[in-house]
PDB file of C-alpha atoms and ligand atoms in Angstrom:
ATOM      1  CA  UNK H 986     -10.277 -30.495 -21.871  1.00  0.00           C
ATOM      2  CA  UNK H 987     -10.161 -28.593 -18.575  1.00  0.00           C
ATOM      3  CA  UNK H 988     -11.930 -25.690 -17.514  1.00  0.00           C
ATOM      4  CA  UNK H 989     -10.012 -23.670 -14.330  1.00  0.00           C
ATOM      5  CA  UNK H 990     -12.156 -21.128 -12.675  1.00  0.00           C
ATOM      6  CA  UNK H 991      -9.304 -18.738 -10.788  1.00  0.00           C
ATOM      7  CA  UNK H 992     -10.412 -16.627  -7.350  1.00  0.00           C
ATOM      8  CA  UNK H 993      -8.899 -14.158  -5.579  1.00  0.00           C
ATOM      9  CA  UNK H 994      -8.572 -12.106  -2.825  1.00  0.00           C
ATOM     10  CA  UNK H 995     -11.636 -12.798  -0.987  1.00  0.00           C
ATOM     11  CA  UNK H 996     -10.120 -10.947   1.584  1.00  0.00           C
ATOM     12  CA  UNK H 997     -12.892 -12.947   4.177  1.00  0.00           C
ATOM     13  CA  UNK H 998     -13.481 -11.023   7.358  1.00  0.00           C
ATOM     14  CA  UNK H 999     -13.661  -7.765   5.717  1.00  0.00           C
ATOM     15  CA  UNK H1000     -16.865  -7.472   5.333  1.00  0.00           C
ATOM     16  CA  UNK H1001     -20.184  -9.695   5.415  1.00  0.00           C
ATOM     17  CA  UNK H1002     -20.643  -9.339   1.808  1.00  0.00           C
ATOM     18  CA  UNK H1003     -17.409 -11.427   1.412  1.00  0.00           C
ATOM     19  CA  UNK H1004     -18.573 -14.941   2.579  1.00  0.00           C
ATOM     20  CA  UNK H1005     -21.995 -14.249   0.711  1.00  0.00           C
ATOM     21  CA  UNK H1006     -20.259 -14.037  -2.514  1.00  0.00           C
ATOM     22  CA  UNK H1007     -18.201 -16.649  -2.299  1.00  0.00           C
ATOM     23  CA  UNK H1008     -21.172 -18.754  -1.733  1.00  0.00           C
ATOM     24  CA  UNK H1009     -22.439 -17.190  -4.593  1.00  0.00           C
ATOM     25  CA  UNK H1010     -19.302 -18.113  -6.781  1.00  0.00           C
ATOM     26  CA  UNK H1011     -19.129 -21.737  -5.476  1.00  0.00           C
ATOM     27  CA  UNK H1012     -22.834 -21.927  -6.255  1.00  0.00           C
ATOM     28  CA  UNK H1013     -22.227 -20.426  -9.881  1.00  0.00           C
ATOM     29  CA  UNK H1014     -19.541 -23.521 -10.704  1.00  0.00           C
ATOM     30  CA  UNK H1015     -21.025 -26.392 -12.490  1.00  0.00           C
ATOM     31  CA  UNK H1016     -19.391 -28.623 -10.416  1.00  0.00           C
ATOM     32  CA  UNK H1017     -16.265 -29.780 -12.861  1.00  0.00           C
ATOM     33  CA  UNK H1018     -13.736 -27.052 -12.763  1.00  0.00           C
ATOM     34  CA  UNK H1019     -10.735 -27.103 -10.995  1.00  0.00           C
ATOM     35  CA  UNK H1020     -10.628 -23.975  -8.814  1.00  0.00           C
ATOM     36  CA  UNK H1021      -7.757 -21.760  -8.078  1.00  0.00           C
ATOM     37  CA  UNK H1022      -7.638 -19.506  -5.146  1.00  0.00           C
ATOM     38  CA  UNK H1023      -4.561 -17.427  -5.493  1.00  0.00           C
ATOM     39  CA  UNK H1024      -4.475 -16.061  -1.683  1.00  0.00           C
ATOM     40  CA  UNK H1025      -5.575 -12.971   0.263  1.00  0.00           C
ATOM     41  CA  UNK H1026      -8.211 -15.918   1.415  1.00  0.00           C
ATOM     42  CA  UNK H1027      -8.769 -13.851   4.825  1.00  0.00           C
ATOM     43  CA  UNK H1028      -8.003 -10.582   5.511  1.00  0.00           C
ATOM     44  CA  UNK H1029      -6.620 -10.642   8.793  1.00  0.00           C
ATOM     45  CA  UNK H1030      -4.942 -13.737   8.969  1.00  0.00           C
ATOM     46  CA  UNK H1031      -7.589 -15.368  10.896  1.00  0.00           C
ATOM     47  CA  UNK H1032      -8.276 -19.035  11.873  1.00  0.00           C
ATOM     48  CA  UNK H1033     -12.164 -18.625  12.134  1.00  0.00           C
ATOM     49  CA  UNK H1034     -12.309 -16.793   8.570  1.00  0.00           C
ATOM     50  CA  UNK H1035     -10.301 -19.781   7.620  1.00  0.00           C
ATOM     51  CA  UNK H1036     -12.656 -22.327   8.393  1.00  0.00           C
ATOM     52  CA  UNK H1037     -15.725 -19.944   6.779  1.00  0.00           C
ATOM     53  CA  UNK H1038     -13.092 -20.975   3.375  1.00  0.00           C
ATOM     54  CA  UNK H1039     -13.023 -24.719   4.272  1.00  0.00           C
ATOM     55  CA  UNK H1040     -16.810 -24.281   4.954  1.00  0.00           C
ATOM     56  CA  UNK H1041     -17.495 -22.655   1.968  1.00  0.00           C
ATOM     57  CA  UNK H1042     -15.853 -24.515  -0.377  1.00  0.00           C
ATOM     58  CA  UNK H1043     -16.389 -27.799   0.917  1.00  0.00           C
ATOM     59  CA  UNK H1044     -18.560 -28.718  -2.095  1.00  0.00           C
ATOM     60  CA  UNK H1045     -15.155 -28.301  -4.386  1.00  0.00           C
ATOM     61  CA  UNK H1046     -13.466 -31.486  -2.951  1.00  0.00           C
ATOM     62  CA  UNK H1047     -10.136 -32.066  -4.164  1.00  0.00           C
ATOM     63  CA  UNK H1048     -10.713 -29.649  -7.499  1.00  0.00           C
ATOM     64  CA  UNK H1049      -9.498 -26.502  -4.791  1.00  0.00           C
ATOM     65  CA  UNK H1050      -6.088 -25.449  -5.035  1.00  0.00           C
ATOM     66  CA  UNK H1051      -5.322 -22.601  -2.828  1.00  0.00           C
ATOM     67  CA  UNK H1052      -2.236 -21.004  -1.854  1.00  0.00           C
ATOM     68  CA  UNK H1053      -1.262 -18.327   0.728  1.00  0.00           C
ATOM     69  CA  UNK H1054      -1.267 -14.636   0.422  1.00  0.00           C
ATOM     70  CA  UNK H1055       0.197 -11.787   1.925  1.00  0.00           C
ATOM     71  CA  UNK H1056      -2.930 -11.386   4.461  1.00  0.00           C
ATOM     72  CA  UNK H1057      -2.960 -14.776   5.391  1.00  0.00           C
ATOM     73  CA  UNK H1058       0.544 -14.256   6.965  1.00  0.00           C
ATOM     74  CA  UNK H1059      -1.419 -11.778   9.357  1.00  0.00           C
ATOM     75  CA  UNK H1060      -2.768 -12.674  12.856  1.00  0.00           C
ATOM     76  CA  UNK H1061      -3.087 -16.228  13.441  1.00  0.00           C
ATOM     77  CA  UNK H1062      -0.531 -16.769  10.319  1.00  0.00           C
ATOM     78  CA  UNK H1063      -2.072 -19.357   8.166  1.00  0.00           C
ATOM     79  CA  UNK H1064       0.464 -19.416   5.573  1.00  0.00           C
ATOM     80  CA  UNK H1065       1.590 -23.330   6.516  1.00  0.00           C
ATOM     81  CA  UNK H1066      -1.978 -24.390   7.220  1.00  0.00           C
ATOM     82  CA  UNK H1067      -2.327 -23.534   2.951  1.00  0.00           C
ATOM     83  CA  UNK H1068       0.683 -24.523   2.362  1.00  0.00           C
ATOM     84  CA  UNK H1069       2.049 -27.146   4.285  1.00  0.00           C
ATOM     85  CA  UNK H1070       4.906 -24.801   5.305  1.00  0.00           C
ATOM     86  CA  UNK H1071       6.425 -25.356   1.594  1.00  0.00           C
ATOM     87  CA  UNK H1072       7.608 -22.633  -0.639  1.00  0.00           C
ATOM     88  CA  UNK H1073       6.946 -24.535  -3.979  1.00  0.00           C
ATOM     89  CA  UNK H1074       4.608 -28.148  -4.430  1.00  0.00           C
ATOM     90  CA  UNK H1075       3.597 -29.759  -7.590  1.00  0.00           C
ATOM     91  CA  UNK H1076      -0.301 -30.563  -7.634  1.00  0.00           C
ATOM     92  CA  UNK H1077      -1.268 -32.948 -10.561  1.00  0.00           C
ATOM     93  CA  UNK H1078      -5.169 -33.027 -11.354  1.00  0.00           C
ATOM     94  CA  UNK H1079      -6.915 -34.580 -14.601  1.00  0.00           C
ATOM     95  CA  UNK H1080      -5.527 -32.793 -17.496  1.00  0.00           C
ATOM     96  CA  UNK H1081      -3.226 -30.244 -15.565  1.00  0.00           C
ATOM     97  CA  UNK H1082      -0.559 -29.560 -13.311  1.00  0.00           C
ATOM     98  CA  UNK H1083      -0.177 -27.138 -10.780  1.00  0.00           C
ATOM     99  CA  UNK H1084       3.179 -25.591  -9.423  1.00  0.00           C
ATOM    100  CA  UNK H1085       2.224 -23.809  -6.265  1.00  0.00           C
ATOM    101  CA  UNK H1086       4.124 -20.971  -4.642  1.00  0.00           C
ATOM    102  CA  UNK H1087       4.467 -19.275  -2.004  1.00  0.00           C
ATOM    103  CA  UNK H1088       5.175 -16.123  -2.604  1.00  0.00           C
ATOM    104  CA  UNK H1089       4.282 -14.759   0.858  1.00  0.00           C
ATOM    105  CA  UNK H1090       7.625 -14.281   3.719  1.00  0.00           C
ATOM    106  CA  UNK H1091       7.852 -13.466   7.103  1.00  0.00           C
ATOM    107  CA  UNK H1092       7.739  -9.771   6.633  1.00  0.00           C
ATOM    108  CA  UNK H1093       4.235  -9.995   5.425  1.00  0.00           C
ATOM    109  CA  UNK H1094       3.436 -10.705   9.441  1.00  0.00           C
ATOM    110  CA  UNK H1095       3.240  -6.696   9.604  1.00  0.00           C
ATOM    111  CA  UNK H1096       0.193  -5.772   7.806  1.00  0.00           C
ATOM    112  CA  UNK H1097       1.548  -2.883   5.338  1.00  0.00           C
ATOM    113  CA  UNK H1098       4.580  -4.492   4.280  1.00  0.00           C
ATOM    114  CA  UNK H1099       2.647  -6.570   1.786  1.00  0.00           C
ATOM    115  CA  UNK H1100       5.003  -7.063  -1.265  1.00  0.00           C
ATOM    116  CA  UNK H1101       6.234 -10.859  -2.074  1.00  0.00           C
ATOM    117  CA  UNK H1102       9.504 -12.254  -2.014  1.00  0.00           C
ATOM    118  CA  UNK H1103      11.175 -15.460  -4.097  1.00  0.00           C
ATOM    119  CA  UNK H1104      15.034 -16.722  -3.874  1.00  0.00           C
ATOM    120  CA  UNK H1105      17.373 -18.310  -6.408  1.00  0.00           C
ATOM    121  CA  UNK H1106      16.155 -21.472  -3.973  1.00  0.00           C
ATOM    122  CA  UNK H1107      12.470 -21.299  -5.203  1.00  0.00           C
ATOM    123  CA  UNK H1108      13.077 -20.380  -8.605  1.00  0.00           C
ATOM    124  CA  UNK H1109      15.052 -23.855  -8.921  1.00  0.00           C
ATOM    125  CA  UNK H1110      12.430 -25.388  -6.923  1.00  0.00           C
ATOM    126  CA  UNK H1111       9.743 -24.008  -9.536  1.00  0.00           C
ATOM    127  CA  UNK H1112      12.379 -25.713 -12.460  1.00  0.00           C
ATOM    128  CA  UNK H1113      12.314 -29.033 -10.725  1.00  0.00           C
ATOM    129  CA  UNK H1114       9.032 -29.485 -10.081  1.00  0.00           C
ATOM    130  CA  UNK H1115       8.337 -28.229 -14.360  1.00  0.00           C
ATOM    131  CA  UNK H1116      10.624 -31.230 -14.966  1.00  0.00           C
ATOM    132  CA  UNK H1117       8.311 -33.541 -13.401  1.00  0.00           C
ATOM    133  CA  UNK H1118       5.259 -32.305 -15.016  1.00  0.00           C
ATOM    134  CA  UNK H1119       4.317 -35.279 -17.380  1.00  0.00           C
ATOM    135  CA  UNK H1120       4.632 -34.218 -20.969  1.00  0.00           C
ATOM    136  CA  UNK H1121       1.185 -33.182 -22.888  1.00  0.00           C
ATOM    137  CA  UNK H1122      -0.646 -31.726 -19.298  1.00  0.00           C
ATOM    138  CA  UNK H1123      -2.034 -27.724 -19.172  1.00  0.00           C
ATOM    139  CA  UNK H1124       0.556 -26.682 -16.709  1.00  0.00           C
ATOM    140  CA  UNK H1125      -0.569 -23.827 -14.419  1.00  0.00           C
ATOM    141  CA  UNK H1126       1.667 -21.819 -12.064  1.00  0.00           C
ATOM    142  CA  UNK H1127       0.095 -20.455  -9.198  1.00  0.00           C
ATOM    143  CA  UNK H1128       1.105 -17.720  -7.034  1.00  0.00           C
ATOM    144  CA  UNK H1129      -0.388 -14.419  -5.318  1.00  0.00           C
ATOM    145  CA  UNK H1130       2.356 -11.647  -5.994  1.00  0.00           C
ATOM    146  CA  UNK H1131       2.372  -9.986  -9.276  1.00  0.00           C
ATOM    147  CA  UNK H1132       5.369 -10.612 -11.670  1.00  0.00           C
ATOM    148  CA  UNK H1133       5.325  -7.887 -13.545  1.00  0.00           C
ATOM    149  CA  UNK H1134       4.905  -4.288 -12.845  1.00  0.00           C
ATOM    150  CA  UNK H1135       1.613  -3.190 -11.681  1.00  0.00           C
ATOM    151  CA  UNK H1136       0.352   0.227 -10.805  1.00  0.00           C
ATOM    152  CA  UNK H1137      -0.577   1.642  -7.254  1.00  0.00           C
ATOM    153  CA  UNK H1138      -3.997   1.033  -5.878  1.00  0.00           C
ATOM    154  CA  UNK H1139      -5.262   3.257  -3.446  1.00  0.00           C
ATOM    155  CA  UNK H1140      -3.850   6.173  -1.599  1.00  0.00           C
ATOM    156  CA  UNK H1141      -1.430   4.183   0.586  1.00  0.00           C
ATOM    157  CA  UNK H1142       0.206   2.372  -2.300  1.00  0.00           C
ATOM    158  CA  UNK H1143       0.234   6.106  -3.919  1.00  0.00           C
ATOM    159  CA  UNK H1144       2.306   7.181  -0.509  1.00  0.00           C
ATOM    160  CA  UNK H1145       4.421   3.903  -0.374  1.00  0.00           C
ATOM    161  CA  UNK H1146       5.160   4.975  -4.219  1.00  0.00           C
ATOM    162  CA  UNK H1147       5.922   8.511  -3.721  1.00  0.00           C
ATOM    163  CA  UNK H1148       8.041   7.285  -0.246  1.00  0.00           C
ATOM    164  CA  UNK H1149      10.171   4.647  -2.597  1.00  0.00           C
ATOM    165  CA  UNK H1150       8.673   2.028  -0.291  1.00  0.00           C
ATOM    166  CA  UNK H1151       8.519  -1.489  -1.723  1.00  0.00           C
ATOM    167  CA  UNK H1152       5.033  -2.294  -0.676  1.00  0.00           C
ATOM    168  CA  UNK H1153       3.184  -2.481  -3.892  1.00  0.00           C
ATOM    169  CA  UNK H1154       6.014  -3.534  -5.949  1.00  0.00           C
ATOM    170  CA  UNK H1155       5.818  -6.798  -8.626  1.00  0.00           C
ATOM    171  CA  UNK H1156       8.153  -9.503  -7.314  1.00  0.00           C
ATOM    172  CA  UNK H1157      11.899  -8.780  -7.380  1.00  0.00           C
ATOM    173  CA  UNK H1158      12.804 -11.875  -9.424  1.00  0.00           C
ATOM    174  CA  UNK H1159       9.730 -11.230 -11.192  1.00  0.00           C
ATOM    175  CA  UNK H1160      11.292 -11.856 -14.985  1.00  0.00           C
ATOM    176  CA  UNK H1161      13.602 -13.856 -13.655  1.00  0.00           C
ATOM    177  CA  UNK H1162      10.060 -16.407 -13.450  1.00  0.00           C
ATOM    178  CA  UNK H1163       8.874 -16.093 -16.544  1.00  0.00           C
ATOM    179  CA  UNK H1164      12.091 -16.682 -17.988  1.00  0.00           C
ATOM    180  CA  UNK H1165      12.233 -20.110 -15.636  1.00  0.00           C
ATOM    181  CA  UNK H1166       8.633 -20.777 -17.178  1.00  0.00           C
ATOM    182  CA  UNK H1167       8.989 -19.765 -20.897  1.00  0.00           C
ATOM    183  CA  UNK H1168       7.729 -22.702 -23.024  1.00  0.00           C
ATOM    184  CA  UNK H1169       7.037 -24.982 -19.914  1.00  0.00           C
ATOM    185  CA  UNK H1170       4.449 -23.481 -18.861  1.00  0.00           C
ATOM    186  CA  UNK H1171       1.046 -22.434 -20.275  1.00  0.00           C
ATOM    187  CA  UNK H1172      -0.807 -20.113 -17.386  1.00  0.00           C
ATOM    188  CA  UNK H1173       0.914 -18.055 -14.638  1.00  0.00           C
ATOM    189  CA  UNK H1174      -2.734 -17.497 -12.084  1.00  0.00           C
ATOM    190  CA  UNK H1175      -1.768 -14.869  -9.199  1.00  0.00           C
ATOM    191  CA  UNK H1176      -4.034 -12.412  -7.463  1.00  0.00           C
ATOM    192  CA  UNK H1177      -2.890  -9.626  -4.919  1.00  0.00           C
ATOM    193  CA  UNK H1178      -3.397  -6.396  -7.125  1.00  0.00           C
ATOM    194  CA  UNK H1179      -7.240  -6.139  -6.789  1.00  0.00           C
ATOM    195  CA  UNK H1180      -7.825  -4.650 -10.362  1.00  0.00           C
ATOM    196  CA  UNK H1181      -7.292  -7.654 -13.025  1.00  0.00           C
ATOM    197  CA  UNK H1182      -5.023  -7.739 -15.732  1.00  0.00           C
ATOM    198  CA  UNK H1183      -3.873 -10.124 -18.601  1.00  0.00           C
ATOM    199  CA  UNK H1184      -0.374 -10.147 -20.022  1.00  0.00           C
ATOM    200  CA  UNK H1185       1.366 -12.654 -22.782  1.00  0.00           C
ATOM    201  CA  UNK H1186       4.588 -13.868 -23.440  1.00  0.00           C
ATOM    202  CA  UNK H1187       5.934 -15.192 -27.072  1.00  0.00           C
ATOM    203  CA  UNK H1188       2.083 -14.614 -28.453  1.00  0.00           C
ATOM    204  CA  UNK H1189       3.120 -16.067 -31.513  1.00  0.00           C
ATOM    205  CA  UNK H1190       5.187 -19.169 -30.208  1.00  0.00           C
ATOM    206  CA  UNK H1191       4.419 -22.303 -30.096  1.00  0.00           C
ATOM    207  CA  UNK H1192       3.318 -22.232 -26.395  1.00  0.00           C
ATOM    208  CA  UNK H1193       2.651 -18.803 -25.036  1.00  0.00           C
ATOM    209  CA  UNK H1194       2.935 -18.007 -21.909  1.00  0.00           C
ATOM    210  CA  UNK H1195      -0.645 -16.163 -20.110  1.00  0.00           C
ATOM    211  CA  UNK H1196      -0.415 -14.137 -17.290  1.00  0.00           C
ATOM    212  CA  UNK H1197      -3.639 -13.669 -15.094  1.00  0.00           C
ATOM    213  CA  UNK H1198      -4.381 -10.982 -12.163  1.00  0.00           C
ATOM    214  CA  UNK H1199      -7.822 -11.994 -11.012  1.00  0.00           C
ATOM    215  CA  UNK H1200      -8.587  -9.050  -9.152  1.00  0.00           C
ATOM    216  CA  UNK H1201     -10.377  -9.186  -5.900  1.00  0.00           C
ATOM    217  CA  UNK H1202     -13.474 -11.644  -7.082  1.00  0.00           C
ATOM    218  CA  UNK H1203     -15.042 -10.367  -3.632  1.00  0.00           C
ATOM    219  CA  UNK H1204     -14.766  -6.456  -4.286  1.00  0.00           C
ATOM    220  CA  UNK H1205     -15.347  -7.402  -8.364  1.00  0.00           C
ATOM    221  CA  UNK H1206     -18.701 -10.158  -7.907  1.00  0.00           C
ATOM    222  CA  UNK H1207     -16.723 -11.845 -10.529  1.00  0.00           C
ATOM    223  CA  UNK H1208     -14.140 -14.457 -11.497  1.00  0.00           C
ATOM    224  CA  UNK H1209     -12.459 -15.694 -14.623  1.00  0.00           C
ATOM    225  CA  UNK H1210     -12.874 -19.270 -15.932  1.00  0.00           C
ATOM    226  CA  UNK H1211     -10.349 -20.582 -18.920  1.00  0.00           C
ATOM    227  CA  UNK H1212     -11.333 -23.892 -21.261  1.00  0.00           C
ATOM    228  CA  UNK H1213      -8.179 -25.620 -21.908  1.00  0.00           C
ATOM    229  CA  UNK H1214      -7.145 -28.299 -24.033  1.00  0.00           C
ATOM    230  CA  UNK H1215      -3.144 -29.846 -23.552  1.00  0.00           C
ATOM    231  CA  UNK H1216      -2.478 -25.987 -22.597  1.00  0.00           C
ATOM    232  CA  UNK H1217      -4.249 -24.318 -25.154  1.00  0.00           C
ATOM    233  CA  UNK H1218      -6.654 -21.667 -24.603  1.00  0.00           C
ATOM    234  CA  UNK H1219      -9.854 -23.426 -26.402  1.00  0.00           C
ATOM    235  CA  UNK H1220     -11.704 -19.820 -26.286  1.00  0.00           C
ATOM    236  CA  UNK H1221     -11.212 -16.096 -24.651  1.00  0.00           C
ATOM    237  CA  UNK H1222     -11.218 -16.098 -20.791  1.00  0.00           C
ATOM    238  CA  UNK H1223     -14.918 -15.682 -19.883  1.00  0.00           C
ATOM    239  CA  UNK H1224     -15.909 -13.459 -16.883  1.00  0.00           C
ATOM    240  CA  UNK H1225     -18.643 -14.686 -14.745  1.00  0.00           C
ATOM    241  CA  UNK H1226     -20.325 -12.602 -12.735  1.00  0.00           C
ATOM    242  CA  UNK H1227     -21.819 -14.098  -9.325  1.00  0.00           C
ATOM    243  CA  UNK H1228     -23.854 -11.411  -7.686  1.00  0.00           C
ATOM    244  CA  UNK H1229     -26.637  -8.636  -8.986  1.00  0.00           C
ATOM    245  CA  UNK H1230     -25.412  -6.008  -6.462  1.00  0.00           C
ATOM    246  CA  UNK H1231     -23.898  -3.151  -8.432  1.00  0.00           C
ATOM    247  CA  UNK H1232     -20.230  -4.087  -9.481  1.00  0.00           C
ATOM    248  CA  UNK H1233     -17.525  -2.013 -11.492  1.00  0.00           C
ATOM    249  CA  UNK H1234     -18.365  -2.540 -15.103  1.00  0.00           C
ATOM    250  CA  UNK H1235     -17.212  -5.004 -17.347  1.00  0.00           C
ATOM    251  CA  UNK H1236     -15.034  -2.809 -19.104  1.00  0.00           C
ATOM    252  CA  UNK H1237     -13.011  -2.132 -15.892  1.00  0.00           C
ATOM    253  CA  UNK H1238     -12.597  -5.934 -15.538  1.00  0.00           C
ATOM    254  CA  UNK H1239     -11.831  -6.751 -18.935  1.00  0.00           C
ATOM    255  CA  UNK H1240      -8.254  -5.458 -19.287  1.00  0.00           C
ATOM    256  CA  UNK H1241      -6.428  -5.420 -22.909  1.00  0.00           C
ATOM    257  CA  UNK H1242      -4.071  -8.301 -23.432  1.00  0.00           C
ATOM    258  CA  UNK H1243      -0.397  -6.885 -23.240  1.00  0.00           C
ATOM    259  CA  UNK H1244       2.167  -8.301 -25.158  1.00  0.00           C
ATOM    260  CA  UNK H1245       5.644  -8.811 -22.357  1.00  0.00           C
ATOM    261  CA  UNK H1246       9.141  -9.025 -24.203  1.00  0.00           C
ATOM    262  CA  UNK H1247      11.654 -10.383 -21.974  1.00  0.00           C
ATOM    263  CA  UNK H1248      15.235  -8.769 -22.066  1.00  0.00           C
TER     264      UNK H1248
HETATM  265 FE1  LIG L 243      -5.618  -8.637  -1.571  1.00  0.00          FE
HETATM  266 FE1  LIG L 244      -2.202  -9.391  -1.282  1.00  0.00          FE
END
């Protein structure tokens, strides 16, 4: 059995109540679960609000698995210091493997042009790196772009919609994923849209396929955590909440599951 605890756009240099709760959240763990950080780690792209992360999380050890998101690209640009300038790696832990990608490009370097971007080159990347995945693990994919489409948050995002603008839109080759990771895959983790959501694919198959938005767990005081077992979901996704200051309420976290038919 695993448990996975998955973070989100902390969004660190925003505001001081950022760093606070992710001490808060790192203090809540029990010290077992493997944690995934599915980017927006800074908000501005910054070095020093990359080492508050390291600093932070420095208790996790090894059981952190982070990769970059579009604000990380900002500033200072630490998308290679998260990801070792690779689009796609596979992470193997006890009891699970994790497919990281990058779903952050070069355009993401100017602040509102936030959407994500894959190629035909990562999406075979992603397939060779599920063929090495040893038979039996939980497999996770972890990414920060949404794959599916998401509404607008916020009045920009409204604009960008109204404008046609890409800026909030789910990944182009969104479905073109999930069809790469039907029945090899057991939990797609990404962040970016700061409300959560929760989407399945072949509910009734022999290995569905989850899909996670964890929401900002700085703006939310909150995070997910999942108890696995060889990929299965054990019991519901429980929310844990990491601070007392007044948060949106559970109901506003706790988004219905969605069923996703692929074409
Ligand atoms: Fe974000
Ligand atoms: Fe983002």
């Amino acid at each position: 059995m695993i448990t996975i605890a998955h973070l989100s756009d902390l969004h660190l240099g925003a505001s001081p109540l950022a760093p606070r709760t992710l001490e808060d959240a790192v203090a809540t763990l029990s010290g077992r679960e493997l944690v995934v950080v599915t980017g927006d780690l800074t908000d501005g792209g910054r070095a020093a609000d990359l080492s508050t992360f390291h600093r932070l999380t420095a208790p996790l050890g090894d059981r952190l698995v982070v990769v970059p998101g579009n604000h990380d690209r900002c500033g200072d640009d630490l998308g290679s210091a998260l990801m070792s300038g690779a689009r796609v790696d596979l992470q193997l832990r006890e009891g699970c493997a994790i497919v990281r990608v990058d779903s952050t490009a070069p355009h993401n370097r100017v602040a509102w042009l936030s959407h994500g971007r894959l190629c035909d080159d990562v999406l075979r990347l992603i397939d060779e790196a599920l063929a090495r995945v040893p038979r039996g693990l939980t497999t996770v994919v972890a990414l920060h772009h949404h794959v599916v489409p998401l509404p607008a948050e916020g009045f920009w995002e409204h604009v960008s919609e109204v404008l046609g603008l890409p800026n909030h839109s789910e990944l182009a080759l969104g479905t073109a994923l999930l069809k790469v990771l039907r029945g090899r895959c057991d939990l797609v983790l990404h962040g970016h849209r700061h409300v959560p959501r929760q989407f399945v694919v072949d509910a009734e198959g022999a290995r569905p396929l989850r899909i996670f938005n964890a929401g900002s767990t700085t703006a939310l005081g909150a995070f997910r955590t999942f108890l696995l077992d060889h990929g299965a979901l054990l019991t519901e996704p429980r929310w844990v909440q990491v601070t007392q200051r007044p948060r949106p309420s559970p109901q506003h976290w706790q988004a219905p599951l969605r069923a996703l038919t692929l074409a």
